[in-house]
Structure formats: C-alpha cells, structure tokens
Backbone as a chain_set.jsonl record, in Angstrom:
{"seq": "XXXXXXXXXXXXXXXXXXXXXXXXXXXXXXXXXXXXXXXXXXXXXXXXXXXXXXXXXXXXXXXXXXXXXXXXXXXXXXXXXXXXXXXXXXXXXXXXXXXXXXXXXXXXXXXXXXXXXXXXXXXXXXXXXXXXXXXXXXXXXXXXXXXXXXXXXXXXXXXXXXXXXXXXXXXXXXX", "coords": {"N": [[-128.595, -25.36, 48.942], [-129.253, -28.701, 48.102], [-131.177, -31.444, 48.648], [-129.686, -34.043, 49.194], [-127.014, -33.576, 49.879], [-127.914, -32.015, 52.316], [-128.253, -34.466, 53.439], [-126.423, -35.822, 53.695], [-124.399, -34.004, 55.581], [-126.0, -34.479, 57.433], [-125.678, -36.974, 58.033], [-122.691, -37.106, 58.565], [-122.337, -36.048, 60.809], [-124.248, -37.213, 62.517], [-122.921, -39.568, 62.388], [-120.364, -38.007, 63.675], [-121.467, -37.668, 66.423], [-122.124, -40.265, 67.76], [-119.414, -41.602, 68.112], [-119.252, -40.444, 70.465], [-120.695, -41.746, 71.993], [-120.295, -43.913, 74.27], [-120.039, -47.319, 74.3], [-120.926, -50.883, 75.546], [-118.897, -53.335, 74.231], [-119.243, -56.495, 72.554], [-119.28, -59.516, 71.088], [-120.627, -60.97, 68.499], [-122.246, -64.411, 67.924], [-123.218, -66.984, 65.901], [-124.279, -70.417, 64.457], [-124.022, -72.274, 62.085], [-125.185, -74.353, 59.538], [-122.615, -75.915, 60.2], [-120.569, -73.661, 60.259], [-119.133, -71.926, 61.824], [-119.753, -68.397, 63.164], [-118.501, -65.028, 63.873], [-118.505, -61.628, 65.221], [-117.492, -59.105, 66.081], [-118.946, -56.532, 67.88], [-120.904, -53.281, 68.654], [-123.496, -52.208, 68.25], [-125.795, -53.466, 70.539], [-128.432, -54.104, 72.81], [-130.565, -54.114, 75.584], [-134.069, -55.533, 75.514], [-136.493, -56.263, 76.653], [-137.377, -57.09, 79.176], [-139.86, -58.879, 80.009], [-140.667, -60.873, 77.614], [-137.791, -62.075, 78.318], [-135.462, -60.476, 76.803], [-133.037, -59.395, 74.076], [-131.46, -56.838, 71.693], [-129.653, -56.945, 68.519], [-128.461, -55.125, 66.075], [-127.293, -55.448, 62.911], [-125.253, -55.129, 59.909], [-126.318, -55.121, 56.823], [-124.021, -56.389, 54.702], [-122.21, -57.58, 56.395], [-120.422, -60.451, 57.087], [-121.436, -62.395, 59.097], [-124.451, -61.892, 58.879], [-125.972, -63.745, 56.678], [-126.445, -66.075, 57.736], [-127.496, -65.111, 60.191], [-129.914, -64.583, 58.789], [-131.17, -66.363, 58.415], [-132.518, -67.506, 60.218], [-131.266, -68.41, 62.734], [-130.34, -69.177, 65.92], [-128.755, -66.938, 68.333], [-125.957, -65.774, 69.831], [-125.044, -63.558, 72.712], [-121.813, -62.375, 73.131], [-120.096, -60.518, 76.013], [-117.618, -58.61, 76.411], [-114.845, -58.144, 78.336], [-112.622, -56.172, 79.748], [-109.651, -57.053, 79.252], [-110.242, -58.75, 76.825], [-109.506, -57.293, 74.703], [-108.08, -58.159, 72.328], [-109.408, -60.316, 70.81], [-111.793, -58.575, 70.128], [-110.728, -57.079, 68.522], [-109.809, -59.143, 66.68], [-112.206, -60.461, 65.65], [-113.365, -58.135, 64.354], [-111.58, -57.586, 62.13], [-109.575, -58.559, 59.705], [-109.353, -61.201, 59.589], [-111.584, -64.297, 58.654], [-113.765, -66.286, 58.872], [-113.537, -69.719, 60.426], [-111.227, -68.436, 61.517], [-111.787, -66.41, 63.169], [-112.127, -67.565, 65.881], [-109.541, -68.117, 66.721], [-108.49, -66.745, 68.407], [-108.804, -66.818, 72.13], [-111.197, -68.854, 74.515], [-113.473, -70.947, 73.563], [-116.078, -72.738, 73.541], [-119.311, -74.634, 72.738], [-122.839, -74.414, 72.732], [-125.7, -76.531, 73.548], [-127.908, -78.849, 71.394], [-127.468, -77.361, 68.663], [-125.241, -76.205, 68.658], [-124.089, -73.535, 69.249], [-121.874, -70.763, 69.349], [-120.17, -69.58, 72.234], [-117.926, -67.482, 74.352], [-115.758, -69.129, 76.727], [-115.203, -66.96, 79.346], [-116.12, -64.832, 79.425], [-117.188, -61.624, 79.92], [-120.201, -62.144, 80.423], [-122.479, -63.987, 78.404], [-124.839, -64.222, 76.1], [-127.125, -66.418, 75.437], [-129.212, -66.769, 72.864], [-132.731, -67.667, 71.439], [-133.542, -66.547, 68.187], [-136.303, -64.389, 67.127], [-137.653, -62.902, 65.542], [-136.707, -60.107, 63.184], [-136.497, -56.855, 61.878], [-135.912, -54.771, 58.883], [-133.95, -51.984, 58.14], [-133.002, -49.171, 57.095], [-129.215, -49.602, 56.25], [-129.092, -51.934, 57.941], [-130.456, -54.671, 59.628], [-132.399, -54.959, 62.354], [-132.231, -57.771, 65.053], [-134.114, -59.86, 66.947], [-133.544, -61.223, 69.853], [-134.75, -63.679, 71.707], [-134.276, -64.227, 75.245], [-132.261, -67.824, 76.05], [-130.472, -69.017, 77.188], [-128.208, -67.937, 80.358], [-124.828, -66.761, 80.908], [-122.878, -65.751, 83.408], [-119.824, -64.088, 84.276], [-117.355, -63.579, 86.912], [-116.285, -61.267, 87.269], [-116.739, -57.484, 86.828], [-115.867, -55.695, 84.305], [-115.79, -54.024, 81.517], [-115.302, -53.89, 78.364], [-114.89, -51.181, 76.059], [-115.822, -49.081, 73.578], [-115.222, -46.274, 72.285], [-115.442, -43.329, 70.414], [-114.03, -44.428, 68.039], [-111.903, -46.154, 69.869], [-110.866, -48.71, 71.722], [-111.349, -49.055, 74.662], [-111.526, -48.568, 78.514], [-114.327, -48.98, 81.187], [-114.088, -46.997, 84.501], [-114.67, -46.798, 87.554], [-116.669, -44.171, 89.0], [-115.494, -42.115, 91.57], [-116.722, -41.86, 95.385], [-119.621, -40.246, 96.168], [-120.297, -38.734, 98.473], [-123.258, -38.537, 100.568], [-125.2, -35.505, 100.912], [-126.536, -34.448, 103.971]], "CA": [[-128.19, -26.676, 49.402], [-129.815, -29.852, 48.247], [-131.368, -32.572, 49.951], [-129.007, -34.647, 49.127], [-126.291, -32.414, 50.655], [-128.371, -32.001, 53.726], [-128.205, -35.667, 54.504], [-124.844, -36.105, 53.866], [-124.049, -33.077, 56.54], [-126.864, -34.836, 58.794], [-124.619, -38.719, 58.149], [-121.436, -36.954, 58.961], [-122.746, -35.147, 62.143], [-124.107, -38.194, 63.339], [-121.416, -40.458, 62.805], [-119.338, -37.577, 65.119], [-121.852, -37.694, 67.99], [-122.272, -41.338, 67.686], [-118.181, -41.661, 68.516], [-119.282, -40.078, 71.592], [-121.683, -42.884, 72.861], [-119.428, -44.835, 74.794], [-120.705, -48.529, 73.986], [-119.84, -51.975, 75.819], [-117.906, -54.187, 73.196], [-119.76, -57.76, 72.471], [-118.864, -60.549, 69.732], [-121.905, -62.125, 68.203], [-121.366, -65.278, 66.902], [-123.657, -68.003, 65.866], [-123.469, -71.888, 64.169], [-124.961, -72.214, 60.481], [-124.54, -75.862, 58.113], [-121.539, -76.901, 60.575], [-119.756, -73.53, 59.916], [-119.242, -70.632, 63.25], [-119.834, -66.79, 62.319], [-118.39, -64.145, 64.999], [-118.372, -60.763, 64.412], [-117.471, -57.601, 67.032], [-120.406, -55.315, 67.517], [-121.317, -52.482, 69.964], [-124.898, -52.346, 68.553], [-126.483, -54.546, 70.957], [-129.082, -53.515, 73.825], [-131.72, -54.988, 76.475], [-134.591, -55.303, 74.961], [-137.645, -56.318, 77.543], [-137.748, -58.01, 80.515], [-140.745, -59.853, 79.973], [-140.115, -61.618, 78.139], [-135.982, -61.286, 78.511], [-135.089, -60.285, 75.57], [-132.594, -57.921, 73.635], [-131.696, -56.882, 69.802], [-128.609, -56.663, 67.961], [-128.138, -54.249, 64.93], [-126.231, -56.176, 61.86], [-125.582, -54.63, 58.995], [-126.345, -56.452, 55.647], [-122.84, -56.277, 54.005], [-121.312, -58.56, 56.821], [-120.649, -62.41, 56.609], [-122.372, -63.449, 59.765], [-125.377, -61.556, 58.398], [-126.698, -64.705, 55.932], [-126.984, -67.126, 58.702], [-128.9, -64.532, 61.053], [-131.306, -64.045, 58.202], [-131.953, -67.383, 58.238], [-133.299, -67.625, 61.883], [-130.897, -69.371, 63.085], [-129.998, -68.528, 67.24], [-127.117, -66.521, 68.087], [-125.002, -65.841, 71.222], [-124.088, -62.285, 72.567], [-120.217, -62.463, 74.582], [-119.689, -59.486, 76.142], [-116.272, -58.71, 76.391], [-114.058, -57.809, 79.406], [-111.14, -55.157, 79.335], [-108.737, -57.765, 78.944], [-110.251, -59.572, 75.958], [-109.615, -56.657, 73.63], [-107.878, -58.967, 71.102], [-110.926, -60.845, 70.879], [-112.789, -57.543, 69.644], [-109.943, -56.789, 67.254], [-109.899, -60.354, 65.802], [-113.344, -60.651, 65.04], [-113.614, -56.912, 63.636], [-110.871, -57.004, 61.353], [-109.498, -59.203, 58.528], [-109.825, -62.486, 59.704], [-112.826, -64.028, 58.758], [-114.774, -67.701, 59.582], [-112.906, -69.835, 61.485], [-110.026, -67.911, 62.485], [-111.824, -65.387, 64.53], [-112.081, -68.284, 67.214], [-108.441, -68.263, 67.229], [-108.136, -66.165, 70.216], [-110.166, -66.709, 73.078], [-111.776, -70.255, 74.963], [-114.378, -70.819, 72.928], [-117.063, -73.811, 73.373], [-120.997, -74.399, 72.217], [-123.893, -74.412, 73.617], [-127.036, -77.342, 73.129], [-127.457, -79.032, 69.853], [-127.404, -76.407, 67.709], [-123.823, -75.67, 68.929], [-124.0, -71.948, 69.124], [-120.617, -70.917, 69.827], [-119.731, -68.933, 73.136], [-116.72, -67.772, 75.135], [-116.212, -69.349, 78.16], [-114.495, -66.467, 80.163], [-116.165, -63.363, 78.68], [-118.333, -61.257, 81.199], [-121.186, -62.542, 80.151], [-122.433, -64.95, 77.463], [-126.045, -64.745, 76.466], [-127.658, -67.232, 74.273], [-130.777, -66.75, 72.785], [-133.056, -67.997, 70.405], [-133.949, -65.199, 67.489], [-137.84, -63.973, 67.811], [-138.3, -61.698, 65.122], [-135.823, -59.196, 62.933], [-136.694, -56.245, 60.346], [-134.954, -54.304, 58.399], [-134.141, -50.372, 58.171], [-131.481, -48.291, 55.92], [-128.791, -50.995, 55.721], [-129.038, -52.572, 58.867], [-131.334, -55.611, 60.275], [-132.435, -55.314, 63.963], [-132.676, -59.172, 65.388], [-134.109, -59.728, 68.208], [-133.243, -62.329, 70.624], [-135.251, -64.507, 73.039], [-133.035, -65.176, 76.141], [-132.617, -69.183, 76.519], [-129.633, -68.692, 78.647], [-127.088, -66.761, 80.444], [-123.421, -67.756, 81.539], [-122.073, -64.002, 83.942], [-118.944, -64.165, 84.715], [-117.32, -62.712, 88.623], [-115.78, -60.031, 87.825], [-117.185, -56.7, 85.971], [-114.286, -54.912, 83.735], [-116.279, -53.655, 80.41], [-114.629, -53.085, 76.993], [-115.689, -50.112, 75.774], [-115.662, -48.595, 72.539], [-115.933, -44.992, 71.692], [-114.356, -42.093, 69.988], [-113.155, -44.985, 67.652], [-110.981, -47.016, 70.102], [-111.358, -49.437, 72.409], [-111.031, -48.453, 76.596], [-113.036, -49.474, 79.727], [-115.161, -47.58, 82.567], [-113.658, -46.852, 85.787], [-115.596, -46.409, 88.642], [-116.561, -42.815, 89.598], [-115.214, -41.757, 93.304], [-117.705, -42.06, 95.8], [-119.449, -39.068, 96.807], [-120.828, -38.761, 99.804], [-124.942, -37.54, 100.393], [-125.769, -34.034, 101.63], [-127.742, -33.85, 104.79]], "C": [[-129.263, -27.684, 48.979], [-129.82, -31.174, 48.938], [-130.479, -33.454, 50.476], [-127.657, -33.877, 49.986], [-126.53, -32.39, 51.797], [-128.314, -33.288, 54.19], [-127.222, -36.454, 54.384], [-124.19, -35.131, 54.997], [-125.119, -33.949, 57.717], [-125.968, -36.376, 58.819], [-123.367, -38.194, 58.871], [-121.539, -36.78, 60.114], [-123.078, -36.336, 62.839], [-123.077, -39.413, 63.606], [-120.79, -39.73, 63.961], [-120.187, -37.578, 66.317], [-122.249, -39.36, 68.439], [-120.499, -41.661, 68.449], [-118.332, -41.276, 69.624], [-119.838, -40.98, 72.711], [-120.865, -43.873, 73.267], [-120.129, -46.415, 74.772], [-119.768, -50.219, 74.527], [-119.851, -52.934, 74.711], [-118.623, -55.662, 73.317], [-119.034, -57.943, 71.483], [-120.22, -61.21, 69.726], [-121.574, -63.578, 67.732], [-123.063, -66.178, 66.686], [-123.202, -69.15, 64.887], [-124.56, -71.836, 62.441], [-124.428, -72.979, 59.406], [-123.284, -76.131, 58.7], [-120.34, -75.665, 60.379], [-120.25, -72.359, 60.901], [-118.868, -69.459, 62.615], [-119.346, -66.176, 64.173], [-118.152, -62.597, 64.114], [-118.69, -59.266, 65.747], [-118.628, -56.355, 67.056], [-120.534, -54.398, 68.877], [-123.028, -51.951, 69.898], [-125.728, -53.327, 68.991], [-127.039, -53.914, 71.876], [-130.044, -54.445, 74.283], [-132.633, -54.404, 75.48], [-136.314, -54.865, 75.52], [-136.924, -57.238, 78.334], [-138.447, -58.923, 81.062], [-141.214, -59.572, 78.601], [-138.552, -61.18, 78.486], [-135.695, -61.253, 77.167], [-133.842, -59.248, 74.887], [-132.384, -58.085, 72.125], [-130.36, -57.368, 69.862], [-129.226, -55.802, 66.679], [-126.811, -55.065, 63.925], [-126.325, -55.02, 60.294], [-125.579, -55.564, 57.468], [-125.423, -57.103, 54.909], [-122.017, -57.542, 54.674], [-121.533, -59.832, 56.493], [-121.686, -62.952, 57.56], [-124.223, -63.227, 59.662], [-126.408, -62.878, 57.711], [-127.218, -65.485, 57.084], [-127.947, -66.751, 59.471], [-130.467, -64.46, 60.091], [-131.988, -65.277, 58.006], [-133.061, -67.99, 59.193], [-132.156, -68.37, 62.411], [-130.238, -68.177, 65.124], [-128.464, -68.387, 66.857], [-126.657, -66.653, 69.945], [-124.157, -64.559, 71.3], [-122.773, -62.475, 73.767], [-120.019, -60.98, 74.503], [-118.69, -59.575, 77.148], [-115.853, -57.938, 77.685], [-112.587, -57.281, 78.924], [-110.098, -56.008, 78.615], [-108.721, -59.08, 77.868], [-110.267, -58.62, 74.533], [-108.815, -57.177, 72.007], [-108.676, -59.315, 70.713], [-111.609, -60.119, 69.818], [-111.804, -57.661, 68.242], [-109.561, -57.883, 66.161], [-111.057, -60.49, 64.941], [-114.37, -59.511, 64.445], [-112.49, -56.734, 62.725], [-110.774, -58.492, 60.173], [-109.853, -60.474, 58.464], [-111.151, -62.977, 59.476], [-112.968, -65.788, 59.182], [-113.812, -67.762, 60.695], [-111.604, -69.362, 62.13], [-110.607, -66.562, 62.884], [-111.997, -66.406, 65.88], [-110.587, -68.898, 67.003], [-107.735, -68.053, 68.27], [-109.216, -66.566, 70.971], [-110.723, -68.46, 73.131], [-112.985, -69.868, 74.5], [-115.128, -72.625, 73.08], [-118.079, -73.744, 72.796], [-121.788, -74.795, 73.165], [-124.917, -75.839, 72.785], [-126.594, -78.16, 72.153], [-127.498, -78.376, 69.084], [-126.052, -76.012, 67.479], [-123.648, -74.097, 68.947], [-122.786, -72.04, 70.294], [-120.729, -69.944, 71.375], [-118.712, -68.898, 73.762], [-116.932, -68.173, 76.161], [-115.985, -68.607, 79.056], [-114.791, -65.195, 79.873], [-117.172, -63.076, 79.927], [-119.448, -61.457, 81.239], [-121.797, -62.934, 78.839], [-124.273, -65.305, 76.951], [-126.496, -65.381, 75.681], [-129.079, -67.214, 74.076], [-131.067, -67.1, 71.157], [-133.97, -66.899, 69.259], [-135.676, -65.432, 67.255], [-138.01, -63.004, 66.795], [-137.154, -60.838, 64.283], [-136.987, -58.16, 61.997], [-135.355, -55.166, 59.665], [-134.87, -53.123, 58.346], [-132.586, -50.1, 57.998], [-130.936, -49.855, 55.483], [-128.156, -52.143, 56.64], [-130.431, -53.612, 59.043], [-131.227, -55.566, 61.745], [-133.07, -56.578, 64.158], [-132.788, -59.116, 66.561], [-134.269, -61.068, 68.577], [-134.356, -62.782, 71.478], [-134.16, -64.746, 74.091], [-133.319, -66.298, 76.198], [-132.27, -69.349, 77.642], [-128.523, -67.652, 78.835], [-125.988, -67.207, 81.134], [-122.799, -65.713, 82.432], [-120.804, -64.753, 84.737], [-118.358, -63.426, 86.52], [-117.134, -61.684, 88.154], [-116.494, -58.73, 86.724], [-116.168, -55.807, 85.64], [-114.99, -54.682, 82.504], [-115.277, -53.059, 79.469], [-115.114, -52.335, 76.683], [-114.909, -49.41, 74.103], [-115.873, -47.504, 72.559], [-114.901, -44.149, 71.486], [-113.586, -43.322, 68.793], [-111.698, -45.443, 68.357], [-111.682, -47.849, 71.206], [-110.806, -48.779, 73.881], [-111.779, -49.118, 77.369], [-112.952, -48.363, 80.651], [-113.916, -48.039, 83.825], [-114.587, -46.206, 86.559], [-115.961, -45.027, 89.186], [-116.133, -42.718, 91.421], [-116.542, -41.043, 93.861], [-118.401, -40.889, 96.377], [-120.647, -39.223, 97.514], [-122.348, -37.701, 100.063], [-124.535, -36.35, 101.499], [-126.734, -34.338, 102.398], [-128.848, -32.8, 105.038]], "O": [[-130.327, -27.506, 49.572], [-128.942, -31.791, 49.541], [-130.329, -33.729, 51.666], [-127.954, -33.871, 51.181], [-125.626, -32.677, 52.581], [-128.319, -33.394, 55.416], [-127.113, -37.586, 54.856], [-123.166, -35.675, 55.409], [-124.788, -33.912, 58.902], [-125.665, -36.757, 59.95], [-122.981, -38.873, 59.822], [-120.717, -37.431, 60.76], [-122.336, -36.648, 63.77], [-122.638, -39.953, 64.622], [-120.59, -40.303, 65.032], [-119.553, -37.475, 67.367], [-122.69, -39.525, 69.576], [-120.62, -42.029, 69.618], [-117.403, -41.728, 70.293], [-119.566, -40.985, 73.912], [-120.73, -44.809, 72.479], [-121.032, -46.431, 75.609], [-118.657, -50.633, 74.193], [-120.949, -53.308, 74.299], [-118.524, -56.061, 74.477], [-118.303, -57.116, 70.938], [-120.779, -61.812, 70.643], [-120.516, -63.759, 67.13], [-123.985, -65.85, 67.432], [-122.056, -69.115, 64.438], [-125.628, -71.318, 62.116], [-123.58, -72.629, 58.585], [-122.526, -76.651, 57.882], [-119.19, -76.098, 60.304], [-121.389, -71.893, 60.886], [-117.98, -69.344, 61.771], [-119.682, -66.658, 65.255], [-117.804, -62.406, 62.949], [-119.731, -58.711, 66.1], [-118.917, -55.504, 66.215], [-120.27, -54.837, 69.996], [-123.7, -51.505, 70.828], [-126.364, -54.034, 68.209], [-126.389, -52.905, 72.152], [-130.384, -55.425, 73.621], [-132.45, -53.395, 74.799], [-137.058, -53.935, 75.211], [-136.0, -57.991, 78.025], [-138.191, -59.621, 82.042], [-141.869, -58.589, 78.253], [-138.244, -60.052, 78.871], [-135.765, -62.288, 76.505], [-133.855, -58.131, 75.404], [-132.835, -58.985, 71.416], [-129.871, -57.999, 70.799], [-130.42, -55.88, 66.39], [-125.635, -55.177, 64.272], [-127.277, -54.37, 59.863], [-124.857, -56.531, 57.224], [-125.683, -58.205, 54.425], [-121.356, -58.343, 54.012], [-122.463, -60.311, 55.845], [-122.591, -63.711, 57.213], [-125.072, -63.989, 60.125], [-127.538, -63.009, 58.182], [-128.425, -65.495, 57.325], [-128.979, -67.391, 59.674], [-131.629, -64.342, 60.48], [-133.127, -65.364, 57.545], [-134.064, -68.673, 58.988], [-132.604, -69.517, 62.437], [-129.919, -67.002, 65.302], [-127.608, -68.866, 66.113], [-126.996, -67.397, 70.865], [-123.171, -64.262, 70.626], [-122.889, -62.666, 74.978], [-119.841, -60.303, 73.49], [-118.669, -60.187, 78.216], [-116.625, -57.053, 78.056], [-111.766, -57.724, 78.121], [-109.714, -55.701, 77.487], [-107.907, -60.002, 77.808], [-110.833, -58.98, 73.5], [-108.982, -56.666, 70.899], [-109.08, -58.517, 69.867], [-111.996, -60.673, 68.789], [-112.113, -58.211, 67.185], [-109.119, -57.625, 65.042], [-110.977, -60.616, 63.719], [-115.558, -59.64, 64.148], [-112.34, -55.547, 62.437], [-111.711, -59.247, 59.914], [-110.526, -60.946, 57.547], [-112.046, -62.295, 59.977], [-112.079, -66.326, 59.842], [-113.366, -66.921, 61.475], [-111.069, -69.874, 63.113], [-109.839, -65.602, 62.912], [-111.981, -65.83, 66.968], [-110.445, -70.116, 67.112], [-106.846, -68.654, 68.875], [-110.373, -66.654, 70.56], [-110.703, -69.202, 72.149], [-113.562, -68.823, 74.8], [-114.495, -73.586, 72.643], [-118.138, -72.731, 72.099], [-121.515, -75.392, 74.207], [-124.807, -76.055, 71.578], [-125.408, -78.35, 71.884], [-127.675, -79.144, 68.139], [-125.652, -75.566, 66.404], [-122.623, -73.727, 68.373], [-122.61, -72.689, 71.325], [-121.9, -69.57, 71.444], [-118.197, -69.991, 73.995], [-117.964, -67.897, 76.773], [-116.409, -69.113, 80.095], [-113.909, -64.345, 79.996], [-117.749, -63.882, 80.657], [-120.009, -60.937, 82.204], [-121.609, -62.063, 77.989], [-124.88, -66.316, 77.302], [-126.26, -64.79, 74.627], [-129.949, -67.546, 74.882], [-130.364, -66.994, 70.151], [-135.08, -66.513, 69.626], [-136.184, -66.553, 67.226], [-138.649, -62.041, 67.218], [-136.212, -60.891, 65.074], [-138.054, -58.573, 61.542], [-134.194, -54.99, 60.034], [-136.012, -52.708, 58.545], [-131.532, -50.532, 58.464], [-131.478, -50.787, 54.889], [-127.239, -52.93, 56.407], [-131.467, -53.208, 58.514], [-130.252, -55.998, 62.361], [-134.189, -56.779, 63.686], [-131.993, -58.567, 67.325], [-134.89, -61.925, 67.948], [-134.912, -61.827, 72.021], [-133.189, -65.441, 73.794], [-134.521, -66.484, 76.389], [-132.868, -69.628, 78.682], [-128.041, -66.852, 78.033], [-126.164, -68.069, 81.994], [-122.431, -64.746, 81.766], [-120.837, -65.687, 85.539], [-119.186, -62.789, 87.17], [-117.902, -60.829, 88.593], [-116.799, -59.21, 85.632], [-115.586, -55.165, 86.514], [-114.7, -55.76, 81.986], [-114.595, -52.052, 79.659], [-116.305, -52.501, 76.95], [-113.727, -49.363, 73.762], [-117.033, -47.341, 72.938], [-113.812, -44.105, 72.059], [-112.388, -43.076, 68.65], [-110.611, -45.267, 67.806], [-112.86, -47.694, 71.53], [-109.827, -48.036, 73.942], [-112.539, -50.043, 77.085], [-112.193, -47.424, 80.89], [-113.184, -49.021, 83.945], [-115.203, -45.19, 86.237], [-115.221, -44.801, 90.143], [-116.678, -43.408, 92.282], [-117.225, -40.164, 93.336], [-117.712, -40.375, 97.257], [-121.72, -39.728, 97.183], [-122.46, -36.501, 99.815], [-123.832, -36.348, 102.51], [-127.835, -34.546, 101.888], [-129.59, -32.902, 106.015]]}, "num_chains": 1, "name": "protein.A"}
C-alpha cells in the first residue's frame, strides 16, 4: 500500500465518522464593496471567553471566502429547526443575492453586516486573526455583538441531512 493510498483510506474514514458529529447548522454571511455573501456552514465553534470569541472553518473554493480574506467582519446566524430552507438556500445553487431570498434579513452598524432577524441567535463579530491549513481558512471572530432569540430549537446536521435535538427524558438521581 502506498502513502498515497493510506491517506485516501484515512480521507474516506474520516469523512464517515465526521457524518456522525451531529453539528448545529449556522449561515455566515458578511457585507464586502456594497455586495452580501451568505453561505451555510456547520464548521463554527466557541472559541474563548475572554476575550468572547469563536472561529469559523471556510474553505477556499467558496464565494464568501474572498471577502473574509480580506478582513472584513462577519455575522454567525444560527439557525432554528424551522429555518431549514434558509440552510438549503444558502448551501446550494443560489449564489449572492438570492440566498437572502428566504428569511428576514437586516444589517448591523455601518459596515452593514447582514443578519437574520429571527434566527436563534445572531452573532456579529469583528474578524481577529485567520490562518490557513489543507484547504480550509480558520477565521476567528471577536464578539461585538449578540442578538438570542426565546426559544431554543437547533438545526442540526449530520449523517448528511438536516434534523434537530430533542430533549433527553428526565432521569431522576439515585440516592
């Protein structure tokens, strides 16, 4: 077996345990020369706490990619069960402005960084830093601000589809 071989059996393998990582469903979007980028992602995570911070994971190939590399702030919406159009708009063919076809969509500041208004949470931050690795860019955010919505209903991605958590039944402590 050559190497090459071996890390095509180690890509495949992780892709299938990767399908397993159940992941909540965001839209990134940000504003760049007057023209709004969105773009469905489940690589996003906290980052610190002090300061507040978290990443995203882009990969270089996409559109809203140029603008992030420019510095420019973004805006993570994380999505609620019932905005799974949303996800599927701004992960599939459509591209600039008609992924803010679905979905209440406003901006934030002067910069205008786009955000939904009704998504479970909306965080806007100003980018702090990226690098690069394979054929992804991790960017990492500054929090500026945060918009949380009432209710908690998570989109969820995994196994290649979209779903959401349900609450485990409550189980009761051992004395």
């Amino acid at each position: 077996m050559t190497a090459s071989d071996n890390q095509e059996i180690l890509r495949s393998a992780m892709l299938q345990a990767m399908r397993r990582l159940a992941k909540s469903v965001s839209v990134i979007t940000c504003r760049h020369n007057g023209q709004r980028y969105a773009m469905a992602a489940s690589a996003v995570d906290s980052l610190s706490a002090e300061p507040p911070s978290l990443l995203i994971c882009i990969n270089r190939s996409s559109s809203i990619y140029q603008p992030l590399s420019r510095g420019v702030d973004f805006c993570v919406n994380i999505l609620a069960a019932e905005q799974h159009e949303i996800a599927l708009v701004c992960s599939g063919k459509r591209k600039g402005e008609e992924r803010f076809s679905t979905g209440s969509w406003s901006a934030n500041g002067a910069d205008g960084t786009p955000y939904l208004t009704n998504a479970q949470a909306s965080v806007i931050c100003r980018q702090d830093g990226s690098f690069e690795y394979g054929t992804h860019t991790v960017f990492i955010g500054r929090i500026e601000e945060i918009q949380v919505g009432e209710t908690v209903s998570p989109l969820v991605y995994v196994d290649g589809a979209y779903s959401t958590s349900a609450p485990l039944p409550q189980v009761a402590a051992h004395a």
